[in-house]
Amino acid sequence: MEPEPYSMPATRIQLIVLIISAGLLSYCTSPIRAEKKHLIGLQPIGPYDKQQLQFIQNELQSFFKTRVVVLNETTMPAAFLNTTKGERYSADSLIRWLARNTPDSIYKVVGLTHKDIFTTRYANGAIKKPENTYTVWGIFGMGFKPGRSCVVSDHRLHTSNMQQFKHRIRTVVIHELGHNQGLDHCATKNCIMSDANESIKTVDNSSNQYCKKCKDKLSG
């Protein structure tokens, strides 16, 4: 005797449809280009707080709706050290180094360090005035636009308020990844892509999202 054809209960069909719909919605609203939904890698540079690393991983997976992996810890290159204003490491050099040394399977890589990092700021082709201030200028993070790599330091983000600190580190990482995807600094108030303008208050006042204008650029 032939087995009786299986008829799936209507409630189960409805549940499957809902699950598929939710998955598609999550994919479509991800603030990362659809054709570029690949791995994001977190690269600890030197010893890095494990709980903080887990927090950043979870936040990025939730925000970008894509898989985020933690890469094996690597040593901070001594050649990138500048001691003219204390112990600071070149963000420009770190970004290039990360891009060269990260596996091809990683779409974007975020270097994470507790060390202070710097760049030199320019205006009209020359070092911004006063030069002694903007040479070896300490920063929160940096990412080339567009680019494959960025670097973020928590050295200048610390505060006794843990919720505020978590907001800061999350905001800076997502901001630098935004640059990697081609986003400029944004004039929309409180957008994650707002220029910090040399103030931690801009980071503290940031929303948790890219503004509509920035999202439209990513989906274009």
Short mmCIF file of N, CA and C in Angstrom, two decimals, residues 44-168:
data_model
loop_
_atom_site.label_atom_id
_atom_site.label_comp_id
_atom_site.label_asym_id
_atom_site.label_seq_id
_atom_site.Cartn_x
_atom_site.Cartn_y
_atom_site.Cartn_z
N PRO A 44 42.34 41.51 17.67
CA PRO A 44 42.98 42.08 18.86
C PRO A 44 44.46 42.31 18.59
N ILE A 45 44.93 43.52 18.85
CA ILE A 45 46.33 43.85 18.68
C ILE A 45 46.94 43.99 20.06
N GLY A 46 47.67 42.97 20.48
CA GLY A 46 48.13 42.89 21.85
C GLY A 46 47.02 42.32 22.72
N PRO A 47 47.29 42.07 24.01
CA PRO A 47 46.25 41.55 24.92
C PRO A 47 45.03 42.48 24.92
N TYR A 48 43.83 41.87 24.82
CA TYR A 48 42.61 42.68 24.75
C TYR A 48 41.55 42.05 25.64
N ASP A 49 40.82 42.89 26.37
CA ASP A 49 39.80 42.43 27.30
C ASP A 49 38.78 41.52 26.61
N LYS A 50 38.65 40.30 27.11
CA LYS A 50 37.80 39.28 26.47
C LYS A 50 36.32 39.65 26.51
N GLN A 51 35.86 40.18 27.64
CA GLN A 51 34.45 40.56 27.74
C GLN A 51 34.12 41.72 26.80
N GLN A 52 35.04 42.65 26.67
CA GLN A 52 34.84 43.78 25.76
C GLN A 52 34.81 43.29 24.32
N LEU A 53 35.67 42.35 24.01
CA LEU A 53 35.71 41.76 22.67
C LEU A 53 34.39 41.08 22.34
N GLN A 54 33.85 40.34 23.32
CA GLN A 54 32.58 39.65 23.14
C GLN A 54 31.45 40.66 22.92
N PHE A 55 31.48 41.75 23.68
CA PHE A 55 30.46 42.79 23.54
C PHE A 55 30.49 43.39 22.14
N ILE A 56 31.68 43.72 21.65
CA ILE A 56 31.80 44.31 20.31
C ILE A 56 31.33 43.32 19.24
N GLN A 57 31.71 42.06 19.40
CA GLN A 57 31.28 41.03 18.45
C GLN A 57 29.76 40.94 18.39
N ASN A 58 29.12 40.88 19.55
CA ASN A 58 27.66 40.76 19.60
C ASN A 58 26.98 41.99 19.01
N GLU A 59 27.49 43.17 19.32
CA GLU A 59 26.89 44.40 18.82
C GLU A 59 26.99 44.50 17.30
N LEU A 60 28.13 44.14 16.75
CA LEU A 60 28.31 44.22 15.29
C LEU A 60 27.45 43.19 14.57
N GLN A 61 27.34 41.98 15.14
CA GLN A 61 26.49 40.97 14.52
C GLN A 61 25.04 41.41 14.50
N SER A 62 24.60 42.04 15.59
CA SER A 62 23.22 42.53 15.66
C SER A 62 23.00 43.70 14.71
N PHE A 63 23.98 44.58 14.60
CA PHE A 63 23.83 45.80 13.78
C PHE A 63 23.92 45.50 12.29
N PHE A 64 24.94 44.74 11.88
CA PHE A 64 25.18 44.49 10.47
C PHE A 64 24.48 43.24 9.93
N LYS A 65 23.91 42.44 10.83
CA LYS A 65 23.21 41.22 10.42
C LYS A 65 24.11 40.30 9.58
N THR A 66 25.35 40.21 9.99
CA THR A 66 26.29 39.33 9.32
C THR A 66 27.23 38.74 10.36
N ARG A 67 27.92 37.69 9.99
CA ARG A 67 28.77 36.99 10.95
C ARG A 67 30.03 37.80 11.27
N VAL A 68 30.38 37.83 12.55
CA VAL A 68 31.58 38.52 13.01
C VAL A 68 32.45 37.51 13.74
N VAL A 69 33.71 37.41 13.34
CA VAL A 69 34.61 36.43 13.95
C VAL A 69 35.76 37.14 14.66
N VAL A 70 36.24 36.51 15.72
CA VAL A 70 37.39 37.03 16.46
C VAL A 70 38.64 36.31 15.98
N LEU A 71 39.60 37.05 15.49
CA LEU A 71 40.85 36.49 14.99
C LEU A 71 41.84 36.31 16.14
N ASN A 72 42.85 35.49 15.92
CA ASN A 72 43.86 35.26 16.95
C ASN A 72 44.61 36.55 17.27
N GLU A 73 44.87 36.75 18.54
CA GLU A 73 45.60 37.94 18.98
C GLU A 73 46.95 38.04 18.27
N THR A 74 47.31 39.26 17.90
CA THR A 74 48.60 39.49 17.26
C THR A 74 49.37 40.56 18.03
N THR A 75 50.67 40.63 17.82
CA THR A 75 51.52 41.57 18.55
C THR A 75 51.51 42.94 17.88
N MET A 76 51.49 43.98 18.68
CA MET A 76 51.57 45.34 18.16
C MET A 76 52.96 45.56 17.55
N PRO A 77 53.04 45.92 16.27
CA PRO A 77 54.35 46.15 15.64
C PRO A 77 55.10 47.31 16.31
N ALA A 78 56.29 47.02 16.80
CA ALA A 78 57.09 48.04 17.51
C ALA A 78 57.46 49.20 16.59
N ALA A 79 57.54 48.93 15.28
CA ALA A 79 57.94 49.97 14.33
C ALA A 79 56.91 51.09 14.23
N PHE A 80 55.69 50.86 14.70
CA PHE A 80 54.63 51.87 14.59
C PHE A 80 54.59 52.82 15.79
N LEU A 81 55.50 52.61 16.74
CA LEU A 81 55.53 53.41 17.97
C LEU A 81 56.15 54.79 17.73
N ASN A 82 55.50 55.83 18.31
CA ASN A 82 56.05 57.18 18.32
C ASN A 82 56.03 57.65 19.78
N THR A 83 57.14 58.16 20.26
CA THR A 83 57.23 58.54 21.68
C THR A 83 57.33 60.04 21.90
N THR A 84 57.10 60.85 20.87
CA THR A 84 57.23 62.30 21.03
C THR A 84 56.18 62.88 21.98
N LYS A 85 55.04 62.18 22.10
CA LYS A 85 53.99 62.63 23.02
C LYS A 85 53.54 61.48 23.93
N GLY A 86 54.51 60.67 24.35
CA GLY A 86 54.16 59.49 25.13
C GLY A 86 54.13 58.29 24.20
N GLU A 87 53.53 57.21 24.66
CA GLU A 87 53.47 55.97 23.88
C GLU A 87 52.23 55.99 22.98
N ARG A 88 52.43 56.28 21.70
CA ARG A 88 51.33 56.29 20.75
C ARG A 88 51.75 55.51 19.50
N TYR A 89 50.77 54.83 18.89
CA TYR A 89 51.05 54.00 17.71
C TYR A 89 50.32 54.56 16.49
N SER A 90 50.97 54.49 15.35
CA SER A 90 50.45 55.09 14.11
C SER A 90 49.22 54.34 13.60
N ALA A 91 48.07 55.04 13.58
CA ALA A 91 46.84 54.44 13.07
C ALA A 91 46.94 54.19 11.57
N ASP A 92 47.57 55.11 10.83
CA ASP A 92 47.73 54.94 9.38
C ASP A 92 48.51 53.66 9.07
N SER A 93 49.59 53.44 9.80
CA SER A 93 50.41 52.24 9.59
C SER A 93 49.65 50.98 9.97
N LEU A 94 48.90 51.04 11.06
CA LEU A 94 48.12 49.88 11.51
C LEU A 94 47.06 49.48 10.48
N ILE A 95 46.39 50.47 9.89
CA ILE A 95 45.35 50.19 8.90
C ILE A 95 45.94 49.48 7.68
N ARG A 96 47.05 49.97 7.19
CA ARG A 96 47.70 49.34 6.02
C ARG A 96 48.19 47.93 6.37
N TRP A 97 48.75 47.79 7.55
CA TRP A 97 49.27 46.50 8.02
C TRP A 97 48.14 45.48 8.16
N LEU A 98 47.00 45.91 8.72
CA LEU A 98 45.84 45.02 8.86
C LEU A 98 45.33 44.55 7.51
N ALA A 99 45.25 45.47 6.54
CA ALA A 99 44.76 45.12 5.21
C ALA A 99 45.66 44.09 4.54
N ARG A 100 46.97 44.20 4.75
CA ARG A 100 47.93 43.27 4.14
C ARG A 100 47.93 41.89 4.80
N ASN A 101 47.66 41.85 6.09
CA ASN A 101 47.88 40.61 6.85
C ASN A 101 46.61 39.88 7.27
N THR A 102 45.45 40.34 6.81
CA THR A 102 44.19 39.67 7.15
C THR A 102 43.81 38.70 6.04
N PRO A 103 43.32 37.49 6.40
CA PRO A 103 42.93 36.50 5.38
C PRO A 103 41.92 37.07 4.38
N ASP A 104 41.99 36.61 3.13
CA ASP A 104 41.10 37.09 2.07
C ASP A 104 39.63 36.80 2.36
N SER A 105 39.36 35.80 3.22
CA SER A 105 37.97 35.44 3.53
C SER A 105 37.27 36.50 4.37
N ILE A 106 38.05 37.41 4.96
CA ILE A 106 37.49 38.49 5.79
C ILE A 106 37.19 39.69 4.92
N TYR A 107 35.92 40.15 4.96
CA TYR A 107 35.50 41.30 4.14
C TYR A 107 36.03 42.61 4.72
N LYS A 108 35.78 42.84 5.99
CA LYS A 108 36.30 44.02 6.69
C LYS A 108 36.96 43.56 7.98
N VAL A 109 38.03 44.22 8.38
CA VAL A 109 38.71 43.87 9.62
C VAL A 109 38.84 45.11 10.50
N VAL A 110 38.55 44.91 11.80
CA VAL A 110 38.65 45.98 12.79
C VAL A 110 39.79 45.64 13.75
N GLY A 111 40.84 46.45 13.72
CA GLY A 111 41.91 46.27 14.69
C GLY A 111 41.49 46.90 16.01
N LEU A 112 41.66 46.16 17.11
CA LEU A 112 41.25 46.64 18.43
C LEU A 112 42.44 46.64 19.37
N THR A 113 42.68 47.77 20.01
CA THR A 113 43.82 47.88 20.92
C THR A 113 43.48 48.75 22.12
N HIS A 114 44.16 48.48 23.24
CA HIS A 114 44.05 49.34 24.41
C HIS A 114 45.11 50.45 24.37
N LYS A 115 46.05 50.35 23.44
CA LYS A 115 47.11 51.35 23.31
C LYS A 115 46.58 52.63 22.67
N ASP A 116 47.24 53.73 22.96
CA ASP A 116 46.88 55.01 22.34
C ASP A 116 47.33 55.00 20.88
N ILE A 117 46.51 55.56 20.00
CA ILE A 117 46.84 55.61 18.58
C ILE A 117 46.79 57.07 18.09
N PHE A 118 47.48 57.32 16.97
CA PHE A 118 47.56 58.70 16.48
C PHE A 118 47.55 58.75 14.96
N THR A 119 47.29 59.96 14.47
CA THR A 119 47.52 60.31 13.07
C THR A 119 48.03 61.74 13.08
N THR A 120 48.41 62.26 11.92
CA THR A 120 48.78 63.67 11.79
C THR A 120 47.73 64.34 10.93
N ARG A 121 47.13 65.40 11.44
CA ARG A 121 46.03 66.07 10.74
C ARG A 121 46.56 67.13 9.78
N TYR A 122 45.93 67.16 8.60
CA TYR A 122 46.34 68.10 7.55
C TYR A 122 45.19 69.02 7.15
N ALA A 123 45.55 70.20 6.68
CA ALA A 123 44.57 71.15 6.14
C ALA A 123 45.23 71.87 4.97
N ASN A 124 44.58 71.82 3.80
CA ASN A 124 45.11 72.46 2.59
C ASN A 124 46.52 71.97 2.24
N GLY A 125 46.74 70.67 2.41
CA GLY A 125 48.00 70.07 2.00
C GLY A 125 49.14 70.22 2.98
N ALA A 126 48.91 70.88 4.11
CA ALA A 126 49.97 71.08 5.11
C ALA A 126 49.45 70.64 6.48
N ILE A 127 50.36 70.39 7.42
CA ILE A 127 49.94 70.01 8.76
C ILE A 127 49.10 71.13 9.35
N LYS A 128 47.97 70.76 9.92
CA LYS A 128 47.05 71.74 10.51
C LYS A 128 47.76 72.53 11.61
N LYS A 129 47.42 73.82 11.70
CA LYS A 129 48.02 74.68 12.72
C LYS A 129 47.21 74.60 14.03
N PRO A 130 47.86 74.67 15.18
CA PRO A 130 49.31 74.68 15.37
C PRO A 130 49.92 73.29 15.17
N GLU A 131 51.04 73.22 14.49
CA GLU A 131 51.64 71.94 14.11
C GLU A 131 51.97 71.07 15.31
N ASN A 132 52.41 71.67 16.40
CA ASN A 132 52.78 70.85 17.58
C ASN A 132 51.58 70.16 18.19
N THR A 133 50.37 70.67 17.89
CA THR A 133 49.15 70.03 18.39
C THR A 133 48.71 68.90 17.47
N TYR A 134 48.72 69.14 16.17
CA TYR A 134 48.13 68.20 15.22
C TYR A 134 49.13 67.20 14.61
N THR A 135 50.39 67.29 15.00
CA THR A 135 51.35 66.24 14.67
C THR A 135 51.28 65.18 15.77
N VAL A 136 51.18 63.93 15.39
CA VAL A 136 51.01 62.83 16.36
C VAL A 136 49.78 63.13 17.23
N TRP A 137 48.65 63.34 16.56
CA TRP A 137 47.38 63.71 17.16
C TRP A 137 46.65 62.45 17.66
N GLY A 138 46.41 62.36 18.96
CA GLY A 138 45.74 61.19 19.53
C GLY A 138 44.29 61.10 19.10
N ILE A 139 43.84 59.90 18.71
CA ILE A 139 42.48 59.71 18.16
C ILE A 139 41.80 58.49 18.77
N PHE A 140 40.47 58.43 18.57
CA PHE A 140 39.67 57.28 19.03
C PHE A 140 39.79 56.11 18.05
N GLY A 141 39.75 56.43 16.77
CA GLY A 141 39.77 55.39 15.75
C GLY A 141 40.00 56.00 14.39
N MET A 142 40.21 55.11 13.40
CA MET A 142 40.47 55.60 12.04
C MET A 142 40.16 54.51 11.04
N GLY A 143 39.57 54.92 9.90
CA GLY A 143 39.29 53.98 8.83
C GLY A 143 39.38 54.69 7.49
N PHE A 144 40.07 54.10 6.54
CA PHE A 144 40.15 54.70 5.21
C PHE A 144 38.81 54.59 4.49
N LYS A 145 38.52 55.54 3.59
CA LYS A 145 37.24 55.59 2.87
C LYS A 145 37.46 55.56 1.37
N PRO A 146 37.01 54.53 0.67
CA PRO A 146 36.61 53.23 1.24
C PRO A 146 37.86 52.44 1.60
N GLY A 147 37.67 51.33 2.25
CA GLY A 147 38.82 50.53 2.64
C GLY A 147 38.40 49.20 3.23
N ARG A 148 39.38 48.39 3.50
CA ARG A 148 39.11 47.06 4.03
C ARG A 148 39.34 46.99 5.54
N SER A 149 40.06 47.96 6.07
CA SER A 149 40.47 47.86 7.47
C SER A 149 40.30 49.18 8.20
N CYS A 150 40.12 49.06 9.50
CA CYS A 150 40.07 50.23 10.38
C CYS A 150 40.68 49.82 11.72
N VAL A 151 40.96 50.79 12.56
CA VAL A 151 41.53 50.50 13.87
C VAL A 151 40.84 51.39 14.90
N VAL A 152 40.59 50.82 16.08
CA VAL A 152 39.90 51.54 17.16
C VAL A 152 40.66 51.30 18.46
N SER A 153 40.90 52.38 19.19
CA SER A 153 41.52 52.30 20.51
C SER A 153 40.54 52.80 21.56
N ASP A 154 40.48 52.10 22.69
CA ASP A 154 39.61 52.56 23.78
C ASP A 154 40.37 53.45 24.76
N HIS A 155 41.62 53.78 24.45
CA HIS A 155 42.48 54.53 25.36
C HIS A 155 41.85 55.85 25.80
N ARG A 156 41.16 56.53 24.87
CA ARG A 156 40.57 57.84 25.14
C ARG A 156 39.05 57.77 25.38
N LEU A 157 38.53 56.56 25.51
CA LEU A 157 37.08 56.39 25.64
C LEU A 157 36.63 56.05 27.06
N HIS A 158 37.58 55.79 27.95
CA HIS A 158 37.22 55.29 29.27
C HIS A 158 36.47 56.32 30.11
N THR A 159 35.55 55.82 30.92
CA THR A 159 34.75 56.60 31.85
C THR A 159 34.28 55.65 32.95
N SER A 160 33.93 56.20 34.10
CA SER A 160 33.44 55.36 35.20
C SER A 160 32.04 54.83 34.92
N ASN A 161 31.35 55.44 33.96
CA ASN A 161 30.01 55.01 33.58
C ASN A 161 30.12 53.91 32.52
N MET A 162 29.88 52.66 32.90
CA MET A 162 30.09 51.53 31.99
C MET A 162 29.15 51.58 30.79
N GLN A 163 27.90 52.00 30.98
CA GLN A 163 26.97 52.09 29.85
C GLN A 163 27.45 53.14 28.84
N GLN A 164 27.96 54.22 29.35
CA GLN A 164 28.48 55.27 28.48
C GLN A 164 29.71 54.77 27.73
N PHE A 165 30.58 54.04 28.41
CA PHE A 165 31.76 53.48 27.76
C PHE A 165 31.37 52.51 26.65
N LYS A 166 30.39 51.64 26.91
CA LYS A 166 29.95 50.69 25.89
C LYS A 166 29.37 51.41 24.68
N HIS A 167 28.63 52.49 24.93
CA HIS A 167 28.08 53.28 23.82
C HIS A 167 29.22 53.88 23.00
N ARG A 168 30.25 54.35 23.67
CA ARG A 168 31.38 54.97 22.97
C ARG A 168 32.10 53.97 22.08
#
